[in-house]
Amino acid sequence: MGDMPLFCVQGLAYAYPDGIPALSSVDLEIFSGDRTALVGPNGSGKTTLIKLLSGLLAPKQGHILYKGRPLTENHLEESRLTMGVLFQDPDDQLFGHTVMDDAAFGPRNQGKSREAAVRCARQALHQVNLAHLAYKEPHNLSYGQKKRAALAGILAMQPEVLILDEPTANLDPGQEAVFLDLLKAFDGTLICISHDLIFLYELCEKAVVLHHGSIHHNYTMRELVSRRSALRDHGLDFSFRMAIPASDVPDANGARVHEENGPGPGYTPSCDCAKVRESHSVHPPLACMENYEYVYPDGTPGLQDFSLDIHEGEKTAIVGENGAGKSTLLACLCGLRQGGEDLFFKGTRVTKKQHKALWRRVGLVFQDCADQLFCASVKEEMMFGLRRLGLSSDQCRHRAADALARVGLSGFENRVPLHLSGGERKRLALGCVLAMDPDLLILDEPTAGLDPRGEEQLMAILDTFDKTLLLVSHDLFFIEKLTHRTLVMHQGRIIRDLPTPDFMQDDKLCRFNGRSFSYRRHTATAIRQLQHEHEHPICRKWQRCHFRQMGLERCPGQARSLCNRVLGDALP
Amino acid sequence: MHISDGVLPLAVTIGGYAASAGLATWSARRIHSRDLPKVAVVTSAFFVASLVHIPFGPTSTHLLLPGLAGALLGPAAFVAIGLGLLLQSVLFQFGGITALGANAVMMGVPAVVCGWFFQQFKGRTQARQAIAGGLAGALGTALAAVFLAALLVAGGEDFFGVAKLALAAHVPVIVIEGVISGFTIGFLARVKPVLLQSSFQDAAGPMHD
Amino acid sequence: MTEVHHIQVPLGYLPLLVLIPAAVAAVAVPWLRSRFRKQVVPGSVPDWSIPPLDDGRGGLGTSLIHRWDVRCKIMTMLAYSFAVASLRHLSAAAAAVLISLAVLLAAKVSFHKVVLRVLALAGFLGMLLIVMPLTVPANPGDTLLVFGSLDWLTVNVRGIVLAATIGAKAMAVALLMEPLLATAPLPVTLHGLSRLGIPEMAGQMVLLSYRYLHVFSHEARRMTVGMKARGFEKKTSLDTLRALGNFLGMIFVRSFERTERVFDAMQARGYKGRFPEPGQLQIRMPDILLTGVWIAVGTALVWFDWMKG
C-alpha cells in the first residue's frame, strides 16, 4: 500500500452533456498525505476534475482509481464517506435545518448512531469555533460563519481526503487566516482549488496546472511560483499583486499602462493627494455625509454618527471586517436605503425625492455579477440602464459601444451574459455602469472570484478611470494600487481615515485585518525571492551563502531588500 | 388568492385532500425518486417568484405562476405546488390548513394541464416558445380562477356573488401573468433552453452512477 | 318568519356603518403588519449551543403543549381544525375562537407571530365581509338594511353573520397554528407527520424548501437592488413586465443551477435517497389524556352547533 497512489487518473476525458469538452487526456497521481493545489484560469476544468475525483461525475473516457479501484457502485458509496468536498458557495452545502443537523448529516450517513453523530458534529463545530451557534438556522449566519459551518459538516465525517473548491473566496482577511489555520491543521490528503497563489503557497506542496482541460504542469509549489513565464502562459501570473518596483516589471500589461499614464496612483499618492486637497477649498465635496444615521427596519443600527466626505477625483478605499456596515453605506450612497437627512451631493442636500434619482450620479458594481446581469444579451444589458437615463437611442447606442470598447468587450453585443466567463461578466457589469457615466463609481469587492488574468484586466481598466472612485475591498494589494485614501470601518463608524500608504504601514491595521495581511506580505516576499533566484540563477548560490552568513534566512523582509541590492549590483 | 379555513363545506375540504393526495402520488411517481430533493429546492424559487409584486395601476398584484411552474416542471409541478402551498399556509397563513387540499387542486391541476399544453405547442423557434409560454401562463391563471369560482360555488348560493367577483378580479391578473410568462419563457429560451424540457422526468433525470 | 324584513336606515349612516370601518381596516392592517414585522425579539440573545425549546435542564419547553407528543398534537389539532371548519353558527365559531385564545395563552408562544398570521387573513376575510352582505341572496326570513333612497344598496344581515362566522372559524384555526408549529422544532413536527403515514420524503422536502426559501429570497432581494441601482422603477408598463420577466427567468436559472450543486453536495456526503431519522418519539399517558380532552372539546363544539339547528 505504501507507494500506491491514493488517486490514480489515467487518460481521463470528460465532456459536458452538450458536447463541449471539459477535460481531455488527464493523467494524475495523488498520494496519500499529499497537499495538492489545483490551479488554472477560470474555465480550465478544475471544478470538473474535482467532481470526477469525488465521483459526482463519471468519466467518459479513461479511468479514475481511488485506493486502486474505480469509483463505481459500492466502492463509490464507501469512498464518498471518506472524502470531504467543500464547495464554493456554503449555501449549497448547508441544506440542514440547523447547523447541528447539517454537521450530523455526514456522520449519520456513515452509519453512526444519532448520539455518536451529534458528538462528531459537536466536535467539528468546536474545531471551527461554531459550537456556540450549533442550533442556529444556517440562513441566520454570516458568510464567514456559513463557510466554517460547511467545513464542519465535512470535518465531522473525519475524512481522509479533503477536496476544496475556492475555500477562501469572499472571506475577509481575518476569516481567511482562521481558515488557513484549520486547513493547515488537517493531516490527511488535501486537494485545493484556488486563484490565490499566496494562500496556496502557504497550504500546499504540490501544484497541478490545468489549462483548457488538460494538465500542463505538475510541479512542486515552489517550482510553480518561481517560474513566472509558466504562470504568465496560463494566465496565473499574480506577481502584479506583489509590491514590485516599477522598473522590475518586464511585460505586465497592467503595469505598462501604469507607466504610460505617468505614475500610478498607488505609488505617488502624495502628489495626487496634494492636487486633490488643493481643489478642496474651491469645490464642495462630491459626496458628503454629516452625522448620518441609518437604522435597519428591524431596529439594529447600521450606520451611527457617520461622517464622510469624498472629493471629486478622489480614489478612496473602504476596509473593514464582514458586517462592519460597508454594504449599508454603499446602499445609502446609491439611494437604495435612506437614512438621515444629512447626505449632500456637490454641496446640496439630497432631499427625500432626490434620493430616488441618486442612481443617475452613483454607479455601483456588485460583488456578485449574477445580481446585476439579468438580460438575454449583452446589448440589452447595456441598454437597460441607458434607456432609463432618457437619452436618444442614437446616444444610447453610442455610449454602449464606447463602454464596451472600454472594458474590452467590443463585438460581444449579441452574446448572452450568462454564458460569458467570470472575468468577462465582471467587465460587462463594470461596462454597464461606466456607460451611464456616473460621477461616483463604487466597486464592491471587484476581485471576488476572478482569476489573476481577470484581475489584471480589471486593474488596467480601472487605472484609466479618471473620475471619483470608491473601492470596498479586502484585497489590500488592489487597494494599494488603486487608491490614495483609505477609510477603516468598524461597527458602523469610520474609525480611521488615512492616506493609503500610511494605512499600509500602520501596525494597528494588522490587528484589524488579522494576521492574514502580514502572512501575505511575508509570503509574497518569499515568492519574489524564489522568482529572482529562478530568473537569475547565477547569483543564487552566492546570495544563499551570504544570507546564511548574515543569519537572514528567517527574515524575508530584509532578505528582499538585500536581494534587490545584490541584484542591482550584480546585473547591468 | 388562496381560500382560507372555514369557507368550504366539510365534504369539499376532505374531497380536496383526497384528490390532491392522489394527484401528488401520481406526480411523485413521474419524478425520479432521487430527484425529489431537487424539486424541493426549485419549489422555493417558485415560492420566492410568487411573492414578486407587479404594479397594476394604483394597486399591485402578485403572481400565481401555475402556468410557468407547469411549463418548467411538467408533471412534477403538482408536487412543487402542493409543497409551496403547504409552506405558504403553515408559515404565512396564506390559505387555510383545512383548505390546503382544495387549494392544491385549484393551482396544481391547471399547472399540469399547462405543462402538457406547453410541451405540445412550444415548437422550436424562440418566438414560438415565448408565445406558447405566454399562453400557458394566461391559461394557468384562467383555469385557477375557474377552479376557485367552482370551489366557492360549492358552498351554496350564498357564495355566487363572491365567486363572480373572484372571476372578475382575476381578469387583469390573467393578462399580466400571460405577458410575464411569455417574457420569462422567451428569456429562458435564449439563455437556458434546457430548462424548457420539463425537468425531473423519470427518464430525463441525470444519472451519475 | 317567511318574508324578507326591510329596515330603513338613514343615508347618513352609510359612511358610519360601512365606509369608516373599511377605511380604518385598510389603514390599520398594513400599519400593524409593518409594525410587527419590524419588532425584534426583545431580551437577551438566545443560547444557540443547546437545541431550541430545550431549557438546558433536559425538559422541552415549558408549557403543556410543548411536552405533548408531536404525533398526538398533529392528529388532534388537525381533527379539531376540521371540526371547527365545519361549524355553521356564529356563536359556536366565537366559542372556538375563545378556546383557541385560551390554548394560545397556555402555549406561551410568540405574540407578534400570531398577530402576523391573523393579519395575513385580513385580505381574504375583509373581501368576504364587504362582498357577502351585498351579494347574498335574500332568503325568506332575512333582514335587509336599505340606506335611504339607494334601492340598489341593500345590506343583508345574514351575509354579515355568514362572513363573520367564516372569519371566526378561520381565526380559530389560524390561532392554533402557532401553538401547533412553534412548540416543537420543525424537523420534529415533520418527523411526527412521517410517523403518521405521510412519506418521510415529503417532510424532508418541506425542510429543504424552507431552507432555500431564505437563500432565494436573499438572491431576489439583491437582484432587485441591482435593478434599482440602474434606475429601474416598477410602473404599469410593458417595459416593467419585460424586466420582471427577465428577473423571474434569472431566478429560475440560478435556482436550477443551485439545485444541481445542492444535490452534488448531498451526494458527496453520502446521500443515497434517504435522510437519516431525526430521533425517537414516545407516547405517554398524559399525551393520550390531553388528546382525549381536546377531542371531547371539539365534539362538544360540533354538538353545540348541531343543537342550534
Short mmCIF file of N, CA, C and O in Angstrom, two decimals, chain B residues 23-85:
data_model
loop_
_atom_site.label_atom_id
_atom_site.label_comp_id
_atom_site.label_asym_id
_atom_site.label_seq_id
_atom_site.Cartn_x
_atom_site.Cartn_y
_atom_site.Cartn_z
N LEU B 23 -53.32 12.94 -6.70
CA LEU B 23 -52.54 13.62 -7.74
C LEU B 23 -51.07 13.75 -7.34
O LEU B 23 -50.17 13.62 -8.18
N ALA B 24 -50.84 14.01 -6.06
CA ALA B 24 -49.45 14.14 -5.60
C ALA B 24 -48.72 12.83 -5.78
O ALA B 24 -47.55 12.80 -6.20
N THR B 25 -49.41 11.72 -5.47
CA THR B 25 -48.77 10.42 -5.65
C THR B 25 -48.44 10.18 -7.12
O THR B 25 -47.34 9.78 -7.48
N TRP B 26 -49.40 10.52 -7.98
CA TRP B 26 -49.19 10.37 -9.42
C TRP B 26 -47.99 11.21 -9.84
O TRP B 26 -47.10 10.74 -10.54
N SER B 27 -47.98 12.46 -9.38
CA SER B 27 -46.92 13.37 -9.77
C SER B 27 -45.56 12.88 -9.27
O SER B 27 -44.58 12.87 -10.01
N ALA B 28 -45.53 12.43 -8.02
CA ALA B 28 -44.25 11.98 -7.44
C ALA B 28 -43.73 10.75 -8.16
O ALA B 28 -42.52 10.55 -8.28
N ARG B 29 -44.65 9.91 -8.65
CA ARG B 29 -44.21 8.72 -9.38
C ARG B 29 -43.54 9.08 -10.70
O ARG B 29 -42.77 8.32 -11.24
N ARG B 30 -43.92 10.25 -11.24
CA ARG B 30 -43.34 10.67 -12.50
C ARG B 30 -41.94 11.27 -12.32
O ARG B 30 -41.28 11.61 -13.28
N ILE B 31 -41.55 11.45 -11.08
CA ILE B 31 -40.23 12.02 -10.80
C ILE B 31 -39.31 10.90 -10.36
O ILE B 31 -39.72 10.02 -9.62
N HIS B 32 -38.07 10.96 -10.80
CA HIS B 32 -37.09 10.01 -10.30
C HIS B 32 -36.95 10.25 -8.80
O HIS B 32 -36.76 11.38 -8.37
N SER B 33 -37.02 9.19 -8.00
CA SER B 33 -37.10 9.39 -6.55
C SER B 33 -35.89 10.15 -6.03
O SER B 33 -35.97 10.90 -5.07
N ARG B 34 -34.75 9.98 -6.71
CA ARG B 34 -33.56 10.69 -6.23
C ARG B 34 -33.66 12.18 -6.50
O ARG B 34 -32.94 12.97 -5.92
N ASP B 35 -34.52 12.55 -7.42
CA ASP B 35 -34.62 13.97 -7.78
C ASP B 35 -35.58 14.75 -6.89
O ASP B 35 -35.70 15.96 -7.04
N LEU B 36 -36.25 14.06 -5.98
CA LEU B 36 -37.23 14.77 -5.15
C LEU B 36 -36.61 15.95 -4.39
O LEU B 36 -37.22 17.01 -4.32
N PRO B 37 -35.39 15.79 -3.82
CA PRO B 37 -34.82 16.96 -3.15
C PRO B 37 -34.64 18.14 -4.10
O PRO B 37 -34.80 19.28 -3.70
N LYS B 38 -34.35 17.85 -5.37
CA LYS B 38 -34.18 18.95 -6.32
C LYS B 38 -35.50 19.69 -6.50
O LYS B 38 -35.53 20.91 -6.58
N VAL B 39 -36.58 18.92 -6.60
CA VAL B 39 -37.89 19.56 -6.75
C VAL B 39 -38.14 20.48 -5.55
O VAL B 39 -38.65 21.59 -5.69
N ALA B 40 -37.73 20.03 -4.37
CA ALA B 40 -37.95 20.84 -3.17
C ALA B 40 -37.21 22.16 -3.27
O ALA B 40 -37.75 23.22 -2.94
N VAL B 41 -35.97 22.11 -3.75
CA VAL B 41 -35.19 23.34 -3.85
C VAL B 41 -35.79 24.27 -4.89
O VAL B 41 -35.91 25.48 -4.67
N VAL B 42 -36.21 23.70 -6.01
CA VAL B 42 -36.80 24.54 -7.06
C VAL B 42 -38.11 25.15 -6.59
O VAL B 42 -38.44 26.29 -6.91
N THR B 43 -38.85 24.39 -5.79
CA THR B 43 -40.11 24.92 -5.26
C THR B 43 -39.89 26.24 -4.54
O THR B 43 -40.68 27.17 -4.68
N SER B 44 -38.80 26.31 -3.78
CA SER B 44 -38.60 27.55 -3.03
C SER B 44 -38.35 28.72 -3.98
O SER B 44 -38.71 29.84 -3.66
N ALA B 45 -37.77 28.44 -5.14
CA ALA B 45 -37.59 29.52 -6.11
C ALA B 45 -38.94 30.00 -6.63
O ALA B 45 -39.17 31.21 -6.77
N PHE B 46 -39.86 29.07 -6.88
CA PHE B 46 -41.19 29.47 -7.33
C PHE B 46 -41.91 30.25 -6.23
O PHE B 46 -42.62 31.21 -6.49
N PHE B 47 -41.70 29.80 -5.04
CA PHE B 47 -42.30 30.50 -3.89
C PHE B 47 -41.85 31.95 -3.88
O PHE B 47 -42.66 32.88 -3.80
N VAL B 48 -40.54 32.14 -3.99
CA VAL B 48 -39.99 33.49 -3.97
C VAL B 48 -40.53 34.29 -5.16
O VAL B 48 -40.93 35.44 -5.03
N ALA B 49 -40.59 33.63 -6.32
CA ALA B 49 -41.07 34.32 -7.52
C ALA B 49 -42.52 34.76 -7.35
O ALA B 49 -42.92 35.82 -7.83
N SER B 50 -43.30 33.95 -6.63
CA SER B 50 -44.72 34.30 -6.49
C SER B 50 -44.92 35.45 -5.51
O SER B 50 -46.01 35.97 -5.39
N LEU B 51 -43.87 35.84 -4.82
CA LEU B 51 -44.00 36.97 -3.89
C LEU B 51 -43.69 38.30 -4.57
O LEU B 51 -43.83 39.36 -3.97
N VAL B 52 -43.25 38.23 -5.82
CA VAL B 52 -42.91 39.47 -6.53
C VAL B 52 -44.19 40.27 -6.80
O VAL B 52 -45.17 39.72 -7.28
N HIS B 53 -44.15 41.52 -6.47
CA HIS B 53 -45.32 42.36 -6.69
C HIS B 53 -45.25 43.02 -8.05
O HIS B 53 -44.23 43.55 -8.44
N ILE B 54 -46.34 42.94 -8.76
CA ILE B 54 -46.42 43.56 -10.08
C ILE B 54 -47.34 44.76 -9.96
O ILE B 54 -48.48 44.62 -9.50
N PRO B 55 -46.86 45.93 -10.36
CA PRO B 55 -47.73 47.11 -10.24
C PRO B 55 -48.88 47.00 -11.24
O PRO B 55 -48.71 46.55 -12.36
N PHE B 56 -50.05 47.40 -10.78
CA PHE B 56 -51.21 47.39 -11.66
C PHE B 56 -52.02 48.63 -11.30
O PHE B 56 -52.74 48.63 -10.31
N GLY B 57 -51.84 49.66 -12.11
CA GLY B 57 -52.50 50.92 -11.79
C GLY B 57 -52.07 51.36 -10.40
O GLY B 57 -50.89 51.27 -10.05
N PRO B 58 -53.02 51.78 -9.58
CA PRO B 58 -52.66 52.26 -8.24
C PRO B 58 -52.35 51.12 -7.27
O PRO B 58 -51.75 51.34 -6.23
N THR B 59 -52.77 49.90 -7.59
CA THR B 59 -52.50 48.82 -6.65
C THR B 59 -51.44 47.91 -7.24
O THR B 59 -50.84 48.21 -8.26
N SER B 60 -51.21 46.80 -6.59
CA SER B 60 -50.29 45.83 -7.17
C SER B 60 -50.85 44.44 -6.92
O SER B 60 -51.70 44.24 -6.07
N THR B 61 -50.35 43.51 -7.71
CA THR B 61 -50.82 42.14 -7.57
C THR B 61 -49.61 41.24 -7.51
O THR B 61 -48.51 41.68 -7.85
N HIS B 62 -49.77 40.05 -7.03
CA HIS B 62 -48.63 39.14 -7.09
C HIS B 62 -48.96 37.98 -8.01
O HIS B 62 -50.11 37.76 -8.36
N LEU B 63 -47.93 37.26 -8.41
CA LEU B 63 -48.11 36.24 -9.42
C LEU B 63 -48.58 34.93 -8.80
O LEU B 63 -48.27 34.62 -7.66
N LEU B 64 -49.32 34.15 -9.58
CA LEU B 64 -49.75 32.83 -9.11
C LEU B 64 -48.85 31.74 -9.68
O LEU B 64 -48.57 30.74 -9.04
N LEU B 65 -48.42 31.94 -10.92
CA LEU B 65 -47.42 31.11 -11.58
C LEU B 65 -47.77 29.65 -11.87
O LEU B 65 -46.85 28.85 -12.06
N PRO B 66 -49.01 29.23 -11.87
CA PRO B 66 -49.23 27.82 -12.19
C PRO B 66 -48.75 27.49 -13.61
O PRO B 66 -48.19 26.42 -13.85
N GLY B 67 -48.96 28.41 -14.54
CA GLY B 67 -48.57 28.16 -15.93
C GLY B 67 -47.07 27.96 -16.07
O GLY B 67 -46.61 26.98 -16.67
N LEU B 68 -46.30 28.88 -15.46
CA LEU B 68 -44.85 28.77 -15.56
C LEU B 68 -44.35 27.51 -14.88
O LEU B 68 -43.48 26.81 -15.40
N ALA B 69 -44.91 27.21 -13.71
CA ALA B 69 -44.47 26.01 -12.99
C ALA B 69 -44.71 24.78 -13.85
O ALA B 69 -43.86 23.90 -13.94
N GLY B 70 -45.87 24.74 -14.50
CA GLY B 70 -46.16 23.61 -15.35
C GLY B 70 -45.19 23.51 -16.51
O GLY B 70 -44.67 22.44 -16.82
N ALA B 71 -44.91 24.66 -17.14
CA ALA B 71 -44.04 24.66 -18.30
C ALA B 71 -42.63 24.19 -17.93
O ALA B 71 -41.99 23.48 -18.69
N LEU B 72 -42.15 24.60 -16.77
CA LEU B 72 -40.77 24.27 -16.40
C LEU B 72 -40.65 22.91 -15.73
O LEU B 72 -39.62 22.26 -15.83
N LEU B 73 -41.67 22.49 -15.03
CA LEU B 73 -41.53 21.28 -14.21
C LEU B 73 -42.31 20.09 -14.76
O LEU B 73 -42.09 18.96 -14.32
N GLY B 74 -43.24 20.33 -15.64
CA GLY B 74 -44.03 19.21 -16.15
C GLY B 74 -44.87 18.60 -15.05
O GLY B 74 -45.36 19.31 -14.18
N PRO B 75 -45.01 17.28 -15.05
CA PRO B 75 -45.85 16.64 -14.03
C PRO B 75 -45.37 16.89 -12.60
O PRO B 75 -46.16 16.84 -11.67
N ALA B 76 -44.06 17.19 -12.46
CA ALA B 76 -43.54 17.45 -11.11
C ALA B 76 -44.17 18.71 -10.52
O ALA B 76 -44.07 18.94 -9.31
N ALA B 77 -44.80 19.52 -11.38
CA ALA B 77 -45.37 20.78 -10.90
C ALA B 77 -46.38 20.56 -9.79
O ALA B 77 -46.50 21.38 -8.89
N PHE B 78 -47.12 19.44 -9.85
CA PHE B 78 -48.14 19.26 -8.81
C PHE B 78 -47.50 19.13 -7.43
O PHE B 78 -47.93 19.75 -6.47
N VAL B 79 -46.46 18.32 -7.35
CA VAL B 79 -45.76 18.16 -6.07
C VAL B 79 -45.21 19.51 -5.62
O VAL B 79 -45.36 19.93 -4.46
N ALA B 80 -44.59 20.23 -6.57
CA ALA B 80 -43.98 21.51 -6.21
C ALA B 80 -45.03 22.48 -5.70
O ALA B 80 -44.83 23.14 -4.67
N ILE B 81 -46.16 22.54 -6.39
CA ILE B 81 -47.18 23.49 -5.98
C ILE B 81 -47.80 23.11 -4.65
O ILE B 81 -48.02 23.95 -3.78
N GLY B 82 -48.04 21.81 -4.46
CA GLY B 82 -48.57 21.37 -3.17
C GLY B 82 -47.64 21.75 -2.04
O GLY B 82 -48.05 22.28 -1.00
N LEU B 83 -46.36 21.54 -2.27
CA LEU B 83 -45.34 21.86 -1.27
C LEU B 83 -45.33 23.36 -0.99
O LEU B 83 -45.31 23.81 0.16
N GLY B 84 -45.38 24.13 -2.09
CA GLY B 84 -45.36 25.59 -1.93
C GLY B 84 -46.57 26.07 -1.14
O GLY B 84 -46.44 26.91 -0.25
N LEU B 85 -47.73 25.52 -1.44
CA LEU B 85 -48.95 25.96 -0.74
C LEU B 85 -48.91 25.55 0.73
O LEU B 85 -49.34 26.30 1.59
#
